[in-house]
Every structure is written in C-alpha cells, then in structure tokens.
Amino acid sequence: MNDFAREWLHAWNTHDLEAIMTHYAPDIVFYSPFIQQINNDPTGCIRGKEALKAYFKRGLDAYPELYFEPYHVLDGVHSVVIYYKSVKEMLSTEMMVLNEDGKVCEVRAHYTAA
C-alpha cells in the first residue's frame, strides 16, 4: 500500500477531520452517492475544501462507527483508486485525481452493498 493511501485510511479510521482534510486541494471536486443522501443534493457533487469539510463532518457524525477496511490500492498516473469496506458493510472505491502537489483535486466515489 502506498504512503498516501496508508495516511488517508489512518486519518479516516481515527476520525481525525483535520488530518483527513490535509489530503485535499482547495479546489477539490468530489462526487459521491452519499452527498445525495447526507446533503440532500441530487447532483451528488461538492466543490471546494470548506464545503467538503462540512460534508465530512456530517458524515463522521452520522456514522460514529465508521471504519474503512482496505482491500486494494491501485496506482495510476497522477491518480489512485482505493478499494475498501465502508460503512454498513458496503464495498467502496474512490478514484482520486492528484494535482502537482500530490493533493486530491477530484474524487469519484462508488458504493455497493456487500
């Protein structure tokens, strides 16, 4: 597992919101079906780091038992895909595009029931 994925998973699994946010660029664009549910937003999209932080805070509050169990990390060109077990035993992948500073500038999250 690469360092980025290990640090990202650790931040999430310790529920350290500030550590989580260090992985994201200020101009992040984040797509997730959970945005549709938690934010009641049919677009499923959040733009900007502050809006993303507020969404993550709501998610951590909604799922206090949250723990990501990693299965695979796939490295790409300026990108990474993390495949893991998420909340409610759901399987998840997050495809993350990394900018020149190694920060996540776009995410496409996908979920399915286990």
XYZ file of N, CA, C and O in Angstrom:
456
model
N 0.856 -1.180 0.000
C 0.000 0.000 0.000
C 0.897 1.237 0.000
O 1.876 1.295 0.742
N 0.568 2.220 -0.828
C 1.410 3.417 -0.892
C 1.183 4.329 0.326
O 0.208 4.171 1.067
N 2.115 5.249 0.544
C 2.050 6.121 1.714
C 0.788 6.969 1.728
O 0.179 7.163 2.784
N 0.401 7.488 0.563
C -0.795 8.325 0.501
C -2.003 7.542 1.020
O -2.747 8.018 1.877
N -2.221 6.338 0.498
C -3.376 5.529 0.891
C -3.322 5.184 2.377
O -4.337 5.248 3.079
N -2.150 4.821 2.866
C -1.997 4.464 4.277
C -2.364 5.650 5.176
O -3.103 5.513 6.149
N -1.862 6.836 4.834
C -2.158 8.038 5.631
C -3.625 8.434 5.531
O -4.242 8.843 6.521
N -4.194 8.314 4.333
C -5.609 8.643 4.124
C -6.492 7.726 4.960
O -7.401 8.184 5.665
N -6.221 6.429 4.905
C -7.005 5.457 5.681
C -6.857 5.695 7.182
O -7.841 5.645 7.931
N -5.641 5.970 7.631
C -5.420 6.221 9.053
C -6.212 7.448 9.528
O -6.840 7.421 10.589
N -6.182 8.504 8.744
C -6.923 9.718 9.116
C -8.415 9.415 9.248
O -9.062 9.828 10.220
N -8.969 8.702 8.281
C -10.389 8.350 8.349
C -10.684 7.426 9.527
O -11.667 7.614 10.244
N -9.854 6.418 9.722
C -10.141 5.426 10.758
C -9.940 5.956 12.170
O -10.480 5.388 13.117
N -9.221 7.049 12.317
C -9.099 7.702 13.621
C -10.068 8.873 13.747
O -10.079 9.548 14.779
N -10.857 9.118 12.710
C -11.865 10.194 12.683
C -11.238 11.557 12.925
O -11.856 12.440 13.522
N -10.027 11.746 12.409
C -9.289 12.999 12.574
C -9.587 13.903 11.374
O -8.907 13.830 10.348
N -10.588 14.734 11.516
C -11.047 15.568 10.401
C -9.939 16.462 9.852
O -9.811 16.611 8.632
N -9.133 17.038 10.719
C -8.056 17.905 10.240
C -7.042 17.110 9.420
O -6.575 17.579 8.374
N -6.706 15.908 9.865
C -5.776 15.055 9.114
C -6.397 14.614 7.789
O -5.710 14.555 6.762
N -7.682 14.316 7.805
C -8.385 13.951 6.569
C -8.243 15.076 5.549
O -7.903 14.847 4.389
N -8.489 16.291 5.982
C -8.526 17.435 5.069
C -7.162 17.770 4.475
O -7.093 18.401 3.416
N -6.067 17.325 5.101
C -4.742 17.619 4.550
C -4.520 16.953 3.197
O -3.619 17.349 2.462
N -5.333 15.986 2.855
C -5.170 15.259 1.595
C -5.828 15.958 0.402
O -5.602 15.555 -0.735
N -6.631 16.981 0.651
C -7.455 17.578 -0.407
C -6.987 18.973 -0.791
O -6.607 19.779 0.061
N -7.064 19.258 -2.091
C -6.718 20.570 -2.637
C -7.851 21.563 -2.358
O -9.010 21.165 -2.210
N -7.536 22.859 -2.322
C -8.574 23.869 -2.090
C -9.708 23.828 -3.122
O -10.856 24.112 -2.794
N -9.386 23.454 -4.363
C -10.381 23.461 -5.440
C -10.960 22.068 -5.714
O -11.405 21.778 -6.813
N -10.997 21.215 -4.696
C -11.490 19.844 -4.823
C -12.899 19.796 -5.424
O -13.744 20.636 -5.106
N -13.103 18.811 -6.288
C -14.426 18.482 -6.815
C -14.669 17.027 -6.424
O -13.883 16.150 -6.774
N -15.734 16.789 -5.669
C -15.967 15.482 -5.049
C -17.368 14.996 -5.401
O -18.350 15.672 -5.115
N -17.451 13.814 -6.021
C -18.729 13.208 -6.397
C -18.956 11.949 -5.567
O -18.054 11.103 -5.479
N -20.140 11.809 -4.977
C -20.466 10.624 -4.197
C -21.976 10.470 -4.060
O -22.682 11.463 -3.856
N -22.458 9.232 -4.116
C -23.874 8.999 -3.829
C -24.255 9.414 -2.409
O -25.397 9.789 -2.153
N -23.294 9.375 -1.467
C -23.591 9.799 -0.103
C -23.869 11.298 -0.022
O -24.584 11.744 0.873
N -23.322 12.082 -0.937
C -23.627 13.517 -0.977
C -25.110 13.702 -1.257
O -25.763 14.566 -0.671
N -25.644 12.871 -2.131
C -27.071 12.936 -2.428
C -27.898 12.685 -1.173
O -28.911 13.347 -0.955
N -27.463 11.765 -0.319
C -28.198 11.421 0.902
C -27.941 12.410 2.025
O -28.877 12.999 2.568
N -26.675 12.591 2.379
C -26.325 13.397 3.554
C -26.606 14.877 3.329
O -27.079 15.571 4.224
N -26.334 15.370 2.127
C -26.562 16.786 1.821
C -27.900 17.034 1.148
O -28.221 18.174 0.836
N -28.642 15.959 0.871
C -29.898 16.085 0.138
C -29.681 16.891 -1.144
O -30.415 17.821 -1.456
N -28.641 16.506 -1.885
C -28.232 17.212 -3.098
C -28.253 16.242 -4.272
O -27.399 15.352 -4.351
N -29.196 16.372 -5.170
C -29.316 15.418 -6.276
C -28.114 15.406 -7.222
O -27.912 14.426 -7.939
N -27.289 16.464 -7.219
C -26.121 16.472 -8.105
C -25.042 15.513 -7.618
O -24.217 15.067 -8.407
N -25.026 15.233 -6.309
C -24.006 14.359 -5.748
C -22.613 14.948 -5.819
O -21.627 14.216 -5.777
N -22.504 16.269 -5.902
C -21.213 16.926 -6.096
C -20.997 18.034 -5.074
O -21.910 18.802 -4.773
N -19.771 18.093 -4.568
C -19.328 19.190 -3.697
C -18.098 19.812 -4.326
O -17.212 19.098 -4.810
N -18.039 21.124 -4.302
C -16.885 21.857 -4.831
C -16.307 22.722 -3.715
O -17.029 23.450 -3.053
N -14.992 22.624 -3.541
C -14.294 23.456 -2.562
C -14.045 22.741 -1.248
O -14.863 21.958 -0.771
N -12.897 23.015 -0.672
C -12.433 22.322 0.517
C -13.293 22.598 1.749
O -13.548 21.691 2.547
N -13.751 23.820 1.931
C -14.567 24.134 3.116
C -15.917 23.423 3.071
O -16.385 22.906 4.086
N -16.537 23.391 1.893
C -17.808 22.663 1.752
C -17.589 21.165 1.970
O -18.421 20.491 2.588
N -16.465 20.648 1.479
C -16.160 19.232 1.665
C -15.934 18.920 3.142
O -16.411 17.899 3.648
N -15.240 19.802 3.846
C -15.004 19.595 5.279
C -16.323 19.532 6.045
O -16.509 18.661 6.911
N -17.251 20.401 5.724
C -18.562 20.396 6.390
C -19.305 19.085 6.107
O -19.917 18.506 7.006
N -19.227 18.621 4.873
C -19.855 17.352 4.495
C -19.215 16.185 5.242
O -19.911 15.319 5.796
N -17.886 16.141 5.295
C -17.197 15.072 6.016
C -17.568 15.088 7.493
O -17.731 14.042 8.111
N -17.695 16.280 8.072
C -18.081 16.398 9.487
C -19.456 15.784 9.699
O -19.667 15.015 10.646
N -20.399 16.085 8.810
C -21.738 15.496 8.914
C -21.667 13.976 8.781
O -22.360 13.247 9.482
N -20.823 13.496 7.879
C -20.668 12.061 7.689
C -20.073 11.373 8.907
O -20.546 10.311 9.322
N -19.037 11.960 9.483
C -18.436 11.379 10.683
C -19.425 11.378 11.843
O -19.465 10.425 12.634
N -20.232 12.429 11.947
C -21.258 12.482 12.998
C -22.352 11.433 12.760
O -22.840 10.812 13.701
N -22.720 11.235 11.502
C -23.787 10.287 11.163
C -23.350 8.834 11.327
O -24.175 7.953 11.567
N -22.047 8.573 11.178
C -21.514 7.209 11.234
C -20.365 7.130 12.242
O -19.202 6.990 11.862
N -20.675 7.197 13.533
C -19.605 7.187 14.541
C -18.792 5.890 14.554
O -17.661 5.876 15.036
N -19.355 4.821 14.003
C -18.643 3.538 13.947
C -17.807 3.397 12.677
O -17.218 2.333 12.431
N -17.735 4.445 11.870
C -17.048 4.390 10.586
C -15.639 3.824 10.725
O -14.855 4.246 11.570
N -15.353 2.829 9.889
C -14.012 2.250 9.794
C -13.858 1.722 8.380
O -14.724 0.979 7.902
N -12.788 2.111 7.707
C -12.521 1.660 6.343
C -11.521 0.504 6.390
O -10.398 0.682 6.865
N -11.945 -0.654 5.909
C -11.073 -1.817 5.839
C -10.534 -1.935 4.416
O -11.296 -2.230 3.495
N -9.238 -1.681 4.213
C -8.710 -1.665 2.846
C -8.592 -3.059 2.241
O -8.251 -4.017 2.933
N -8.910 -3.144 0.953
C -8.723 -4.377 0.180
C -7.600 -4.215 -0.842
O -6.730 -5.051 -0.927
N -7.657 -3.134 -1.617
C -6.653 -2.924 -2.658
C -6.424 -1.427 -2.849
O -7.338 -0.618 -2.681
N -5.203 -1.100 -3.258
C -4.859 0.249 -3.691
C -4.277 0.107 -5.084
O -3.363 -0.693 -5.304
N -4.844 0.846 -6.034
C -4.373 0.805 -7.407
C -3.772 2.157 -7.754
O -4.438 3.193 -7.622
N -2.510 2.150 -8.152
C -1.817 3.380 -8.519
C -1.983 3.655 -10.000
O -1.919 2.736 -10.822
N -2.207 4.920 -10.337
C -2.309 5.342 -11.726
C -1.358 6.495 -11.988
O -0.472 6.789 -11.184
N -1.559 7.153 -13.105
C -0.782 8.340 -13.453
C -1.496 9.535 -12.821
O -2.610 9.867 -13.204
N -0.878 10.116 -11.804
C -1.472 11.236 -11.061
C -2.843 10.867 -10.499
O -3.742 11.716 -10.431
N -2.997 9.613 -10.115
C -4.259 9.169 -9.532
C -4.037 7.915 -8.709
O -3.025 7.230 -8.828
N -5.024 7.627 -7.865
C -5.028 6.408 -7.059
C -6.480 5.978 -6.896
O -7.385 6.820 -6.842
N -6.699 4.668 -6.844
C -8.009 4.113 -6.534
C -7.849 3.297 -5.263
O -6.964 2.433 -5.174
N -8.683 3.587 -4.275
C -8.669 2.827 -3.029
C -9.974 2.045 -2.968
O -11.063 2.608 -3.076
N -9.835 0.731 -2.810
C -10.974 -0.184 -2.732
C -11.043 -0.679 -1.292
O -10.056 -1.218 -0.771
N -12.183 -0.486 -0.634
C -12.278 -0.792 0.787
C -13.706 -1.123 1.199
O -14.654 -0.842 0.472
N -13.832 -1.735 2.397
C -15.145 -1.932 3.001
C -15.449 -0.690 3.801
O -14.631 -0.218 4.589
N -16.645 -0.152 3.610
C -17.039 1.120 4.193
C -18.111 0.897 5.259
O -18.243 -0.190 5.801
N -18.900 1.923 5.515
C -19.987 1.855 6.489
C -21.037 0.847 6.029
O -21.189 0.591 4.830
N -21.735 0.267 6.994
C -22.823 -0.677 6.720
C -22.373 -1.854 5.857
O -23.147 -2.374 5.056
N -21.091 -2.230 5.982
C -20.541 -3.350 5.216
C -20.581 -3.121 3.699
O -20.483 -4.063 2.910
N -20.736 -1.875 3.286
C -20.746 -1.561 1.858
C -19.333 -1.615 1.302
O -18.377 -1.263 1.980
N -19.210 -2.068 0.067
C -17.934 -2.007 -0.632
C -17.832 -0.659 -1.323
O -18.837 -0.126 -1.795
N -16.626 -0.118 -1.368
C -16.440 1.213 -1.938
C -15.135 1.283 -2.711
O -14.156 0.615 -2.371
N -15.145 2.093 -3.752
C -13.909 2.522 -4.395
C -13.966 4.037 -4.501
O -15.031 4.621 -4.703
N -12.816 4.646 -4.316
C -12.684 6.079 -4.562
C -11.544 6.266 -5.546
O -10.415 5.853 -5.281
N -11.868 6.852 -6.685
C -10.871 7.201 -7.686
C -10.500 8.653 -7.421
O -11.353 9.543 -7.455
N -9.232 8.878 -7.084
C -8.760 10.200 -6.704
C -7.724 10.689 -7.705
O -6.726 10.008 -7.950
N -7.963 11.865 -8.268
C -7.003 12.517 -9.152
C -6.151 13.436 -8.278
O -6.685 14.208 -7.466
N -4.836 13.336 -8.445
C -3.905 14.129 -7.644
C -3.312 15.266 -8.473
O -2.963 15.070 -9.638
N -3.220 16.435 -7.862
C -2.611 17.576 -8.554
C -1.092 17.501 -8.454
O -0.534 16.552 -7.879
N -0.411 18.520 -8.954
C 1.054 18.526 -8.971
C 1.656 18.569 -7.566
O 2.828 18.224 -7.379
N 0.867 18.953 -6.565
C 1.331 18.972 -5.173
C 1.005 17.676 -4.434
O 1.246 17.571 -3.229
N 0.412 16.709 -5.140
C 0.039 15.447 -4.512
C -1.236 15.517 -3.700
O -1.530 14.618 -2.915
N -2.017 16.592 -3.893
C -3.297 16.749 -3.196
C -4.423 16.290 -4.114
O -4.369 16.448 -5.337
N -5.487 15.767 -3.515
C -6.627 15.281 -4.284
C -7.417 16.471 -4.808
O -7.874 17.322 -4.043
N -7.583 16.517 -6.137
C -8.340 17.618 -6.748
C -9.682 17.138 -7.312
O -10.542 17.968 -7.615
N -9.856 15.823 -7.478
C -11.149 15.276 -7.913
C -11.309 13.876 -7.354
O -10.350 13.111 -7.310
N -12.538 13.563 -6.922
C -12.873 12.240 -6.424
C -14.155 11.779 -7.083
O -15.110 12.552 -7.230
N -14.178 10.510 -7.443
C -15.394 9.813 -7.889
C -15.541 8.614 -6.963
O -14.761 7.672 -7.030
N -16.521 8.659 -6.060
C -16.744 7.579 -5.094
C -17.867 6.678 -5.584
O -18.851 7.159 -6.157
N -17.700 5.392 -5.355
C -18.661 4.377 -5.796
C -18.920 3.408 -4.650
O -17.980 3.027 -3.941
N -20.174 2.981 -4.484
C -20.548 2.099 -3.389
C -21.485 1.009 -3.886
O -22.243 1.212 -4.825
N -21.437 -0.122 -3.197
C -22.393 -1.196 -3.427
C -22.616 -1.927 -2.124
O -21.762 -1.876 -1.229
N -23.725 -2.608 -2.024
C -23.965 -3.418 -0.817
C -23.025 -4.613 -0.854
O -22.709 -5.140 -1.904
N -22.578 -5.017 0.333
C -21.652 -6.170 0.426
C -22.389 -7.465 0.153
O -23.564 -7.582 0.298
